[in-house]
Every structure is written in structure tokens, then in C-alpha cells.
Amino acid sequence: MPNEQTEKIRTYIERNLAGRKVTNSETLFEGGAIDSLGHLKLIAFLENEFGITFSMDELDWEKFATVDAISQLVSEKVR
Amino acid sequence: MDQAFSTTAFTWILPALLFLFLALVPWAIAKIRGANFFPSLILVWCVAPLFLAKFIPFVFPAWSNGFVLIGLSFFCFRQISFFVDLWRSGRELPSTANYFAYLFFPPTFFLGPLQRFSQFEKQRLQLSWINLREGAWLVFLGLAYKFLVADTLRPLCDAFFSAQAPATLTYSYAALLAFSIQFYCDFVGYTFLARGLAKIVGFEVPENFFRPYLAKNPQDFWHRWQRTLGEWFRDYVYLPLFFRTKWVELSIFCSFLLMGLWHGLENNFIALGIYWGAVMAVFAWAQPLRIRLWRGLGPASPFLGWLATIHCVLFAFFLLRDNGLKALSQLRWDFSFPPALWLLGMKVAFPLLLVIPIERWGKEKGWLRLALIAWISYYAFLVFFFSEASAARDLKFLYFQF
């Protein structure tokens, strides 16, 4: 499941936010793959896709730094 | 004597008492019943004056009788920010002196820049020679932006927007460019003035403008233009709205619509809110498409992005200005260029192309006197050759009306 989950997240970012290929360890904000608008779109996607919820206190960009980090965050919330 | 007293009461005493009352009530509630007592009630108390100040003059003009509380908007913004941050952080209620100092800090009272209470409370009154020198420099810059550039352009802009006859496309374009510079310099002038006065007493106030007319896209523009107000709307309107709806485009649209309505309930401000809301919502919605387009355009993309953005901004100035919609509807497709505009263009181009770069260069090198001499020389030049411009000078900033 984590691999499938990571794949889904990466595909969403590539198709809807970055418009290019990204790697699982690439820093998304610094590399320009995601900006502040994309960050919120990603949160909406994660909530819909994995049935989890985020609050305003969890907007910390560092937690969304890479595809791997996002997948880890989702796994923690799903548990 | 009686009339003088009633004028003073109307201009100063009544507003001061009103502000004091508005500040005191939620504070007293929080002090007596605890910081978390009935947040919705306190929030309504903070928002209601702003709503009434916009609503009453529009719907019942006779009731307001021309009475305007200058500074009310930013007072309410600070008060909302104070209480919402207090609830979010769950911290203890700060001291009464700090609360009132935050709400009534004179340099930023009327038009900001907005600052979080947590940033403000760390600072203390600190008089020193260095602060005085740096602060005085910022004040000087503020007055220069306001009087040398903004007020020099004012007659042209006022003439264009108050004209009854249709204007040519070229003239409209020049007038719109002039208004964009006038508005920017007027506002930047105020911000420098506020930052300078705060610096003199040892307070740091955040910058508000980061070369906004160089923005490469609309989102970039709103990161550079009046950033503190943009951050306020992001933290207290846009993000809460997003976390309720989980819909980015809708949240953006509503936030910008609200920002437009905050300027006033007139048609042009509603149109302004809808316009920016639509531009930003489409920008967010078309994210993958515009990223591909951006890549496809190659090295030309930054320039084309800038060109599109600056025209997007210029169009918005039509909506910001009273009579702007009328001027827009009367546009004539005529490309002739009146010679008088060249003269006014010179007045603007000179400080922008020569004095401002010298000032920036002098500042970078630490040669403040060079920058000072550049400005004084230019001012002398203006006074000598264009003395009629002095008739337009007036210590009233455009944003006071909001």
C-alpha cells in the first residue's frame, strides 16, 4: 500500500501541479514543483483520496517537502 | 468659538472616543470572563464597525452625514488579528498596555502596514541616534515619493478620470500608466513615512511593497503588492475558508471579492473584487495548463508573463478609480498622442529613471548623502521648471478613503 500510495501522490503532483516528472526525494517547494496554491490543492486531493483531514495548524511546508515525506504523513494519519 | 469646538469635537474627540470604546469592550470581556469567552461575539464586535462603516454611507447616506472614521479599517484588521491569534495560540492575555499600544500605535494607525501582535510586543521604545538617522531617511523618502512623483502626476490622472468627453486609446493608456505610478508612489510614500516614524522611536514595521510592477504572474503580484494586507486576508479569510470548503478556487474568489467590497460597495469596487477573484481563481484552476504553456514559451516566458501581468494590473486600476468604469466605456479607438503628455512623461521619467536608481545605488554603497543630493537636486529642478505642480500638493493619501 505505501508504494501504491506514494505512486498516487507523485502522479497527482506531476499531472496537476508540477507539469513535469518529479522524483520521490526531490524537494518540491524549492524545486518549484509546488507553490502555495498547489500546496492547498494537494491537501484537498489527499483528503479526498485517502479519507484523512488536515487542520490549519498542519500547514507546515516542511512536512510536505518531498513525495516520500507526504506519503509518510498520509500513512501516519491513516493509521 | 462654539463652532471651532464643535469642529474639533467632530474631527478628533468623537473618533477618539469611538475608537477607545471599540477597543475597550472586547478587552474588558476577555479580561473579566477569560480570553476564550464567546469568541463569535467578540469577532462580531470586531467586524461590525467595518461592515457598518461601509454599509451605512452607501445605503443611508443621510445618516452618516459625511462622518468618516479614518483608520477604522486597519484598526479592525489589527483587532481581529489580535483576538484570532490569541484563540489560535491559546496563550495568556497580554498586558493592557501592550494591547492598547498595538491597536493605537500612531505610525501605523491609519493605513498599516499591518503587523502581528506577536511581532509588535517584542519591540520596545528605543531612542538612539542611529534610529533617528535611519527613520528620518525613510520619512524623507516617503515625502519624496509622495510629493515629487505622486503629486506631480495627480493633475493628469484627475483630468483623465473626471473628463466627460471620450478619451483616445493612447491618452487612456498614458493616463492609466500615470495613475499606476501615482497610486504606487502615493502608497509607497505613506509606507515609508509610517516605517520611518516607527523607526525613529525604535520600532520595526514590515515592508509592504516589493517591486510589484515587476511581477511575473498575478500570484506573484499579490506577493509583492501591499503584502501585509494580503497576508492578513490569507490568514483570516482565505485559509479558514479553504479549510471549510476544501476548494481552492472558490476560497480565492471569495477572498478577493471581499477585498473588493472592503474598498466600498460601489459598482466599481464590486467589479474590482470580481475581476481579481476571477483572475486568481482561473490562475489557480489552470495550474497544469499554464505551467506547460510557460515551459513551451521558453526564454520569452518571463517577459511575456510580466507583460500579461502588468496589463492585468493596469486594467484593475480602471476599476479602482471612481469614474473608471465610465472612462472605460467611453474609450475611443484613436491612437493620436497629445504633446502635453510628453512633458508630463518627462516629469515622471526623470525621477524614476535617474534619481531612484542613484538613490538605490547610494543606499547599497552606504552613501546616503549621494542619494539625498540626487533627490534635492531633482526637487529643485521641479520647483524651478514646473512650479504649477506645487498647486496639487496636499498631505492626503489616496488610500485614506478606504
Coordinates of C-alpha atoms in Angstrom, one line a residue:
Chain A
M1 CA 0.0 0.0 0.0
P2 CA 2.7 2.6 0.8
N3 CA 4.2 2.2 -2.6
E4 CA 0.9 2.5 -4.3
Q5 CA 0.1 5.4 -2.1
T6 CA 3.4 7.1 -3.0
E7 CA 2.7 6.5 -6.7
K8 CA -0.7 8.1 -6.5
I9 CA 0.7 11.2 -4.8
R10 CA 3.5 11.5 -7.2
T11 CA 1.2 11.1 -10.2
Y12 CA -1.1 13.8 -8.9
I13 CA 1.7 16.2 -8.4
E14 CA 3.2 15.5 -11.8
R15 CA -0.1 15.9 -13.6
N16 CA -1.8 18.6 -11.7
L17 CA 0.8 20.7 -10.0
A18 CA 4.3 20.4 -11.4
G19 CA 3.5 19.7 -15.1
R20 CA 6.7 17.5 -15.2
K21 CA 8.2 14.4 -13.8
V22 CA 9.3 14.5 -10.1
T23 CA 11.2 12.1 -8.0
N24 CA 10.2 10.8 -4.6
S25 CA 13.1 12.6 -2.8
E26 CA 13.0 15.9 -4.7
T27 CA 12.3 19.0 -2.6
L28 CA 9.0 20.1 -4.1
F29 CA 8.8 23.7 -3.0
E30 CA 12.4 24.6 -3.6
G31 CA 12.4 23.0 -7.0
G32 CA 9.3 24.9 -8.0
A33 CA 7.1 21.8 -8.4
I34 CA 4.6 23.1 -5.9
D35 CA 3.7 26.7 -4.8
S36 CA 1.4 28.0 -2.1
L37 CA -1.7 27.4 -4.4
G38 CA -0.5 23.9 -5.2
H39 CA 0.1 23.2 -1.5
L40 CA -3.6 23.7 -0.8
K41 CA -4.7 21.8 -3.9
L42 CA -2.6 18.9 -2.7
I43 CA -4.2 18.9 0.7
A44 CA -7.6 18.8 -0.9
F45 CA -6.5 15.9 -3.0
L46 CA -5.0 13.9 -0.1
E47 CA -8.2 14.4 2.0
N48 CA -10.4 13.2 -0.8
E49 CA -8.2 10.3 -1.9
F50 CA -7.2 8.9 1.5
G51 CA -10.1 10.0 3.7
I52 CA -8.0 12.0 6.1
T53 CA -8.3 15.6 7.3
F54 CA -5.8 18.4 7.8
S55 CA -6.2 21.4 10.0
M56 CA -4.7 24.9 9.6
D57 CA -2.0 24.1 12.2
E58 CA -0.7 21.4 9.9
L59 CA 0.2 23.7 7.0
D60 CA 3.9 23.4 7.7
W61 CA 5.6 23.2 4.3
E62 CA 8.4 21.1 5.7
K63 CA 6.1 18.2 6.3
F64 CA 5.2 18.3 2.6
A65 CA 8.8 18.7 1.4
T66 CA 9.1 15.6 -0.7
V67 CA 6.8 12.9 -2.2
D68 CA 8.2 10.5 0.4
A69 CA 7.5 12.9 3.3
I70 CA 4.0 13.4 2.1
S71 CA 3.4 9.7 1.8
Q72 CA 4.8 9.2 5.3
L73 CA 2.5 11.9 6.6
V74 CA -0.5 10.2 5.0
S75 CA 0.4 6.8 6.4
E76 CA 0.6 8.3 9.9
K77 CA -2.8 9.9 9.5
V78 CA -4.4 6.8 8.0
R79 CA -3.2 4.6 10.9
Chain B
M1 CA -15.6 79.7 19.4
D2 CA -18.5 77.3 19.7
Q3 CA -18.1 76.3 16.0
A4 CA -14.4 75.8 16.5
F5 CA -15.1 73.5 19.4
S6 CA -17.8 71.5 17.5
T7 CA -15.4 71.1 14.6
T8 CA -12.7 69.8 16.9
A9 CA -15.1 67.5 18.6
F10 CA -16.3 66.1 15.3
T11 CA -12.8 65.7 13.9
W12 CA -10.9 64.5 16.9
I13 CA -12.8 63.9 20.1
L14 CA -15.7 61.9 18.8
P15 CA -13.5 59.5 16.7
A16 CA -11.0 59.1 19.6
L17 CA -13.9 58.2 22.0
L18 CA -15.4 55.8 19.5
F19 CA -12.0 54.0 18.9
L20 CA -11.5 53.8 22.6
F21 CA -14.9 52.3 23.1
L22 CA -14.4 49.8 20.3
A23 CA -11.1 48.7 21.8
L24 CA -12.3 48.6 25.4
V25 CA -15.4 46.4 25.2
P26 CA -13.9 43.2 23.9
W27 CA -10.8 43.7 26.1
A28 CA -13.0 44.1 29.2
I29 CA -14.9 40.9 28.3
A30 CA -11.7 39.0 27.8
K31 CA -10.3 40.3 31.0
I32 CA -13.4 39.6 33.1
R33 CA -14.6 36.3 31.5
G34 CA -11.4 34.9 30.1
A35 CA -9.7 35.1 26.7
N36 CA -11.8 32.3 25.3
F37 CA -15.2 33.6 26.4
F38 CA -17.7 33.6 23.5
P39 CA -15.2 34.1 20.5
S40 CA -18.0 34.6 18.0
L41 CA -19.4 37.5 19.9
I42 CA -16.0 39.2 20.1
L43 CA -15.4 38.5 16.4
V44 CA -18.8 40.1 15.5
W45 CA -17.9 43.1 17.7
C46 CA -14.6 43.5 15.7
V47 CA -16.1 43.1 12.3
A48 CA -19.4 45.0 12.8
P49 CA -17.9 48.6 12.8
L50 CA -16.2 47.8 9.5
F51 CA -19.4 46.4 8.0
L52 CA -21.4 49.4 9.2
A53 CA -18.9 51.9 8.0
K54 CA -19.2 50.5 4.5
F55 CA -22.9 49.8 4.6
I56 CA -24.4 52.9 6.1
P57 CA -22.9 55.6 3.9
F58 CA -23.9 53.5 0.9
V59 CA -27.5 52.6 1.9
F60 CA -28.4 55.6 4.1
P61 CA -26.1 58.4 3.0
A62 CA -28.0 61.0 5.1
W63 CA -27.3 59.1 8.3
S64 CA -23.6 59.2 8.0
N65 CA -23.7 63.0 7.3
G66 CA -20.2 62.9 5.9
F67 CA -18.7 61.4 9.1
V68 CA -15.8 59.1 8.2
L69 CA -13.6 57.3 10.8
I70 CA -10.2 57.5 9.1
G71 CA -8.2 54.4 10.2
L72 CA -11.2 52.3 11.1
S73 CA -10.4 49.5 8.6
F74 CA -6.8 48.9 9.8
F75 CA -8.0 49.3 13.4
C76 CA -10.5 46.5 12.9
F77 CA -7.9 44.4 11.0
R78 CA -5.5 44.6 13.9
Q79 CA -8.2 43.9 16.5
I80 CA -9.4 40.8 14.5
S81 CA -5.8 39.6 14.1
F82 CA -5.1 40.1 17.9
F83 CA -8.1 38.1 19.1
V84 CA -7.9 35.3 16.5
D85 CA -4.2 34.8 17.1
L86 CA -5.0 34.8 20.8
W87 CA -7.5 32.0 20.4
R88 CA -5.4 30.0 17.9
S89 CA -2.3 30.1 20.1
G90 CA -4.1 29.6 23.4
R91 CA -1.7 31.9 25.1
E92 CA -2.4 34.1 28.1
L93 CA -4.0 37.5 27.7
P94 CA -1.1 40.1 27.3
S95 CA -0.9 43.3 29.3
T96 CA -3.5 46.0 28.8
A97 CA -0.7 48.5 27.9
N98 CA 0.6 46.2 25.1
Y99 CA -2.9 45.6 23.7
F100 CA -3.7 49.3 23.5
A101 CA -0.2 50.2 22.2
Y102 CA -0.7 47.6 19.4
L103 CA -4.1 48.9 18.4
F104 CA -3.2 52.6 18.6
F105 CA 0.5 52.7 17.6
P106 CA 0.5 56.1 15.8
P107 CA 2.8 55.5 12.8
T108 CA 0.8 52.6 11.5
F109 CA -2.6 53.5 12.9
F110 CA -4.2 54.8 9.7
L111 CA -3.1 52.6 6.9
G112 CA -0.7 50.0 8.3
P113 CA 1.5 48.3 7.3
L114 CA -0.2 45.5 9.3
Q115 CA 1.8 43.6 11.9
R116 CA 1.1 40.6 14.0
F117 CA 0.8 41.3 17.8
S118 CA 3.5 38.7 18.4
Q119 CA 6.0 40.7 16.3
F120 CA 4.9 44.0 17.8
E121 CA 5.0 43.1 21.5
K122 CA 8.7 42.1 21.3
Q123 CA 9.7 45.6 20.5
R124 CA 10.3 48.5 22.9
L125 CA 10.6 52.2 22.7
Q126 CA 14.3 52.9 21.9
L127 CA 15.6 56.3 21.1
S128 CA 19.0 56.4 19.6
W129 CA 21.0 58.5 17.0
I130 CA 21.1 55.5 14.6
N131 CA 17.3 55.0 14.8
L132 CA 16.7 58.7 14.3
R133 CA 19.0 58.9 11.3
E134 CA 17.5 55.8 9.6
G135 CA 14.0 56.8 10.4
A136 CA 14.5 60.4 9.2
W137 CA 15.8 58.9 5.9
L138 CA 12.7 56.8 5.4
V139 CA 10.5 59.8 6.2
F140 CA 12.4 61.8 3.7
L141 CA 11.9 59.1 1.1
G142 CA 8.2 58.9 1.9
L143 CA 7.7 62.6 1.3
A144 CA 9.8 62.4 -1.9
Y145 CA 7.7 59.6 -3.3
K146 CA 4.5 61.4 -2.4
F147 CA 5.3 65.0 -3.3
L148 CA 7.8 64.6 -6.2
V149 CA 6.2 61.7 -8.1
A150 CA 2.7 61.0 -7.0
D151 CA 1.5 64.6 -6.7
T152 CA 3.2 65.6 -10.0
L153 CA 1.1 63.0 -11.8
R154 CA -2.1 63.8 -10.0
P155 CA -3.4 66.6 -12.3
L156 CA -3.1 64.3 -15.3
C157 CA -4.9 61.4 -13.7
D158 CA -7.6 63.6 -12.2
A159 CA -8.2 65.3 -15.5
F160 CA -8.5 61.9 -17.3
F161 CA -10.9 60.3 -14.8
S162 CA -13.1 63.4 -14.3
A163 CA -13.4 64.1 -18.1
Q164 CA -16.8 64.0 -19.5
A165 CA -15.7 63.5 -23.1
P166 CA -14.5 60.2 -24.5
A167 CA -10.7 59.7 -24.5
T168 CA -8.4 58.3 -27.1
L169 CA -6.8 54.9 -26.5
T170 CA -3.3 56.3 -26.4
Y171 CA -4.3 59.0 -23.9
S172 CA -6.1 56.5 -21.8
Y173 CA -3.1 54.2 -21.8
A174 CA -0.8 57.0 -20.8
A175 CA -3.2 58.2 -18.1
L176 CA -3.6 54.6 -16.8
L177 CA 0.2 54.2 -16.7
A178 CA 0.5 57.6 -14.9
F179 CA -2.2 56.5 -12.4
S180 CA -0.5 53.2 -11.7
I181 CA 2.7 55.1 -10.9
Q182 CA 0.8 57.8 -8.9
F183 CA -1.0 55.2 -6.9
Y184 CA 2.1 53.2 -6.2
C185 CA 4.2 56.2 -5.2
D186 CA 1.4 57.6 -3.1
F187 CA 1.1 54.4 -1.2
V188 CA 4.8 53.6 -1.0
G189 CA 5.3 57.1 0.2
Y190 CA 2.9 56.5 3.0
T191 CA 4.5 53.2 3.9
F192 CA 8.0 54.8 4.0
L193 CA 6.6 57.6 6.2
A194 CA 5.0 55.1 8.6
R195 CA 8.1 52.9 8.7
G196 CA 10.3 56.0 9.2
L197 CA 8.3 57.4 12.1
A198 CA 8.2 53.9 13.7
K199 CA 11.9 53.6 13.3
I200 CA 12.6 56.9 14.9
V201 CA 11.1 55.5 18.2
G202 CA 12.9 52.1 17.7
F203 CA 10.1 50.0 16.1
E204 CA 10.5 47.9 13.0
V205 CA 7.5 47.8 10.7
P206 CA 7.4 45.3 7.9
E207 CA 7.8 46.4 4.3
N208 CA 4.7 46.4 2.2
F209 CA 5.9 46.6 -1.4
F210 CA 8.4 44.5 -3.3
R211 CA 8.7 46.0 -6.8
P212 CA 5.1 44.8 -7.6
Y213 CA 5.2 46.0 -11.2
L214 CA 7.9 43.5 -12.0
A215 CA 5.7 40.6 -11.1
K216 CA 5.8 37.6 -13.5
N217 CA 2.2 36.5 -12.8
P218 CA -0.9 37.6 -10.8
Q219 CA 0.0 35.4 -7.8
D220 CA 3.5 36.9 -7.8
F221 CA 1.9 40.4 -8.0
W222 CA -0.1 39.8 -4.8
H223 CA 3.0 38.6 -3.0
R224 CA 4.6 41.9 -3.9
W225 CA 1.7 44.4 -3.6
Q226 CA 0.6 45.5 -0.1
R227 CA 1.9 42.3 1.2
T228 CA 0.8 42.8 4.8
L229 CA -2.8 43.3 3.9
G230 CA -2.6 40.3 1.5
E231 CA -1.2 38.1 4.3
W232 CA -4.0 39.3 6.6
F233 CA -6.6 38.2 4.1
R234 CA -4.7 34.9 3.6
D235 CA -4.6 34.1 7.3
Y236 CA -8.0 35.3 8.4
V237 CA -10.2 34.8 5.3
Y238 CA -8.7 32.6 2.6
L239 CA -7.2 29.8 4.7
P240 CA -10.2 29.5 7.1
L241 CA -12.5 29.4 4.0
F242 CA -10.3 26.8 2.3
F243 CA -10.4 24.5 5.4
R244 CA -14.1 24.7 5.5
T245 CA -14.8 24.2 1.7
K246 CA -11.6 22.4 0.6
W247 CA -12.0 24.3 -2.6
V248 CA -9.0 26.5 -3.5
E249 CA -10.6 28.4 -6.4
L250 CA -13.8 29.2 -4.5
S251 CA -11.8 30.4 -1.5
I252 CA -9.6 32.6 -3.6
F253 CA -12.6 34.1 -5.4
C254 CA -14.5 34.9 -2.2
S255 CA -11.4 36.4 -0.6
F256 CA -10.8 38.8 -3.4
L257 CA -14.4 39.6 -3.7
L258 CA -14.4 40.5 0.0
M259 CA -11.3 42.6 -0.5
G260 CA -13.0 44.4 -3.3
L261 CA -16.1 45.0 -1.1
W262 CA -13.9 46.3 1.7
H263 CA -12.9 49.2 -0.6
G264 CA -16.6 50.1 -0.8
L265 CA -20.0 48.9 -2.0
E266 CA -19.9 50.9 -5.2
N267 CA -20.2 49.1 -8.6
N268 CA -16.5 49.7 -9.5
F269 CA -15.3 48.1 -6.3
I270 CA -17.6 45.1 -6.7
A271 CA -16.3 44.8 -10.2
L272 CA -12.8 45.1 -8.9
G273 CA -13.4 42.2 -6.4
I274 CA -15.0 40.0 -9.0
Y275 CA -12.2 40.8 -11.5
W276 CA -9.3 39.9 -9.2
G277 CA -11.2 37.0 -7.8
A278 CA -11.8 35.6 -11.3
V279 CA -8.2 36.2 -12.4
M280 CA -6.8 34.5 -9.4
A281 CA -9.3 31.6 -9.5
V282 CA -8.6 30.9 -13.1
F283 CA -4.9 31.2 -12.4
A284 CA -5.2 28.5 -9.7
W285 CA -7.6 26.3 -11.8
A286 CA -5.4 26.4 -14.9
Q287 CA -2.2 25.5 -13.0
P288 CA -1.0 22.5 -15.0
L289 CA -2.0 24.2 -18.3
R290 CA -0.2 27.4 -17.6
I291 CA 2.9 25.5 -16.4
R292 CA 3.1 23.7 -19.7
L293 CA 2.5 26.9 -21.6
W294 CA 5.2 28.6 -19.5
R295 CA 7.6 25.9 -20.5
G296 CA 6.6 26.0 -24.1
L297 CA 7.3 29.7 -24.4
G298 CA 10.9 29.0 -23.4
P299 CA 13.2 32.0 -22.7
A300 CA 10.5 34.5 -23.6
S301 CA 8.2 33.3 -20.8
P302 CA 9.3 35.7 -18.1
F303 CA 8.9 38.7 -20.3
L304 CA 5.5 37.6 -21.7
G305 CA 4.4 36.7 -18.2
W306 CA 5.4 40.2 -17.0
L307 CA 3.7 41.8 -20.0
A308 CA 0.4 40.0 -19.4
T309 CA 0.5 40.6 -15.6
I310 CA 1.2 44.4 -15.9
H311 CA -1.7 44.8 -18.3
C312 CA -3.9 42.7 -15.9
V313 CA -2.9 45.2 -13.2
L314 CA -3.4 48.3 -15.3
F315 CA -6.9 47.1 -16.2
A316 CA -7.7 46.7 -12.5
F317 CA -6.8 50.4 -12.0
F318 CA -9.7 51.3 -14.2
L319 CA -11.9 49.6 -11.7
L320 CA -10.2 51.1 -8.6
R321 CA -10.7 54.7 -9.6
D322 CA -14.0 56.5 -9.3
N323 CA -15.4 57.1 -12.8
G324 CA -13.1 54.4 -14.0
L325 CA -15.9 52.3 -15.4
K326 CA -17.3 55.3 -17.2
A327 CA -13.9 56.2 -18.7
L328 CA -13.5 52.6 -19.8
S329 CA -16.9 52.6 -21.5
Q330 CA -16.0 55.8 -23.4
L331 CA -12.7 54.6 -24.9
R332 CA -12.2 55.8 -28.4
W333 CA -10.1 53.7 -30.8
D334 CA -7.8 56.6 -31.7
F335 CA -4.0 56.3 -31.5
S336 CA -3.0 60.1 -31.5
F337 CA -0.8 61.2 -28.7
P338 CA -1.2 64.8 -27.2
P339 CA 2.1 66.6 -27.0
A340 CA 1.3 67.8 -23.4
L341 CA 1.6 64.2 -22.3
W342 CA 5.3 64.1 -23.3
L343 CA 6.0 67.0 -20.9
L344 CA 4.3 65.2 -18.0
G345 CA 6.0 62.0 -19.0
M346 CA 9.4 63.8 -18.7
K347 CA 8.5 64.9 -15.2
V348 CA 7.9 61.3 -14.2
A349 CA 10.6 59.6 -16.2
F350 CA 13.3 61.8 -14.8
P351 CA 12.9 60.7 -11.1
L352 CA 12.1 57.1 -12.0
L353 CA 14.9 56.6 -14.5
L354 CA 17.6 58.6 -12.9
V355 CA 17.0 59.6 -9.3
I356 CA 15.6 56.3 -8.0
P357 CA 18.5 54.2 -9.3
I358 CA 21.0 56.7 -7.9
E359 CA 19.2 56.5 -4.5
R360 CA 19.2 52.7 -4.5
W361 CA 22.9 52.6 -5.6
G362 CA 23.9 55.2 -2.9
K363 CA 22.0 53.2 -0.3
E364 CA 23.7 49.9 -1.3
K365 CA 27.1 51.5 -1.1
G366 CA 26.2 53.3 2.2
W367 CA 26.5 56.7 0.6
L368 CA 23.2 58.1 1.9
R369 CA 24.3 61.7 1.2
L370 CA 24.6 61.0 -2.5
A371 CA 21.0 59.7 -2.6
L372 CA 20.0 62.8 -0.6
I373 CA 21.7 65.2 -3.0
A374 CA 20.1 63.4 -6.0
W375 CA 16.6 63.9 -4.6
I376 CA 17.2 67.5 -3.5
S377 CA 18.6 68.4 -7.0
Y378 CA 15.6 66.9 -8.6
Y379 CA 13.3 68.7 -6.3
A380 CA 15.0 72.0 -7.0
F381 CA 14.7 71.2 -10.7
L382 CA 11.0 70.5 -10.4
V383 CA 10.3 73.6 -8.3
F384 CA 12.2 75.8 -10.8
F385 CA 10.7 74.5 -14.0
F386 CA 7.3 73.1 -13.0
S387 CA 6.1 75.3 -10.2
E388 CA 2.5 74.7 -11.1
A389 CA 2.8 71.2 -9.7
S390 CA 3.0 72.7 -6.2
A391 CA -0.6 73.7 -6.5
A392 CA -1.5 70.0 -6.5
R393 CA 0.3 69.2 -3.3
D394 CA -1.8 68.0 -0.4
L395 CA -1.0 65.8 2.5
K396 CA -3.8 63.4 1.8
F397 CA -3.0 59.9 0.8
L398 CA -5.3 58.1 -1.7
Y399 CA -5.8 55.1 0.5
F400 CA -7.4 57.2 3.3
Q401 CA -10.8 56.8 1.6
F402 CA -10.8 53.0 2.3

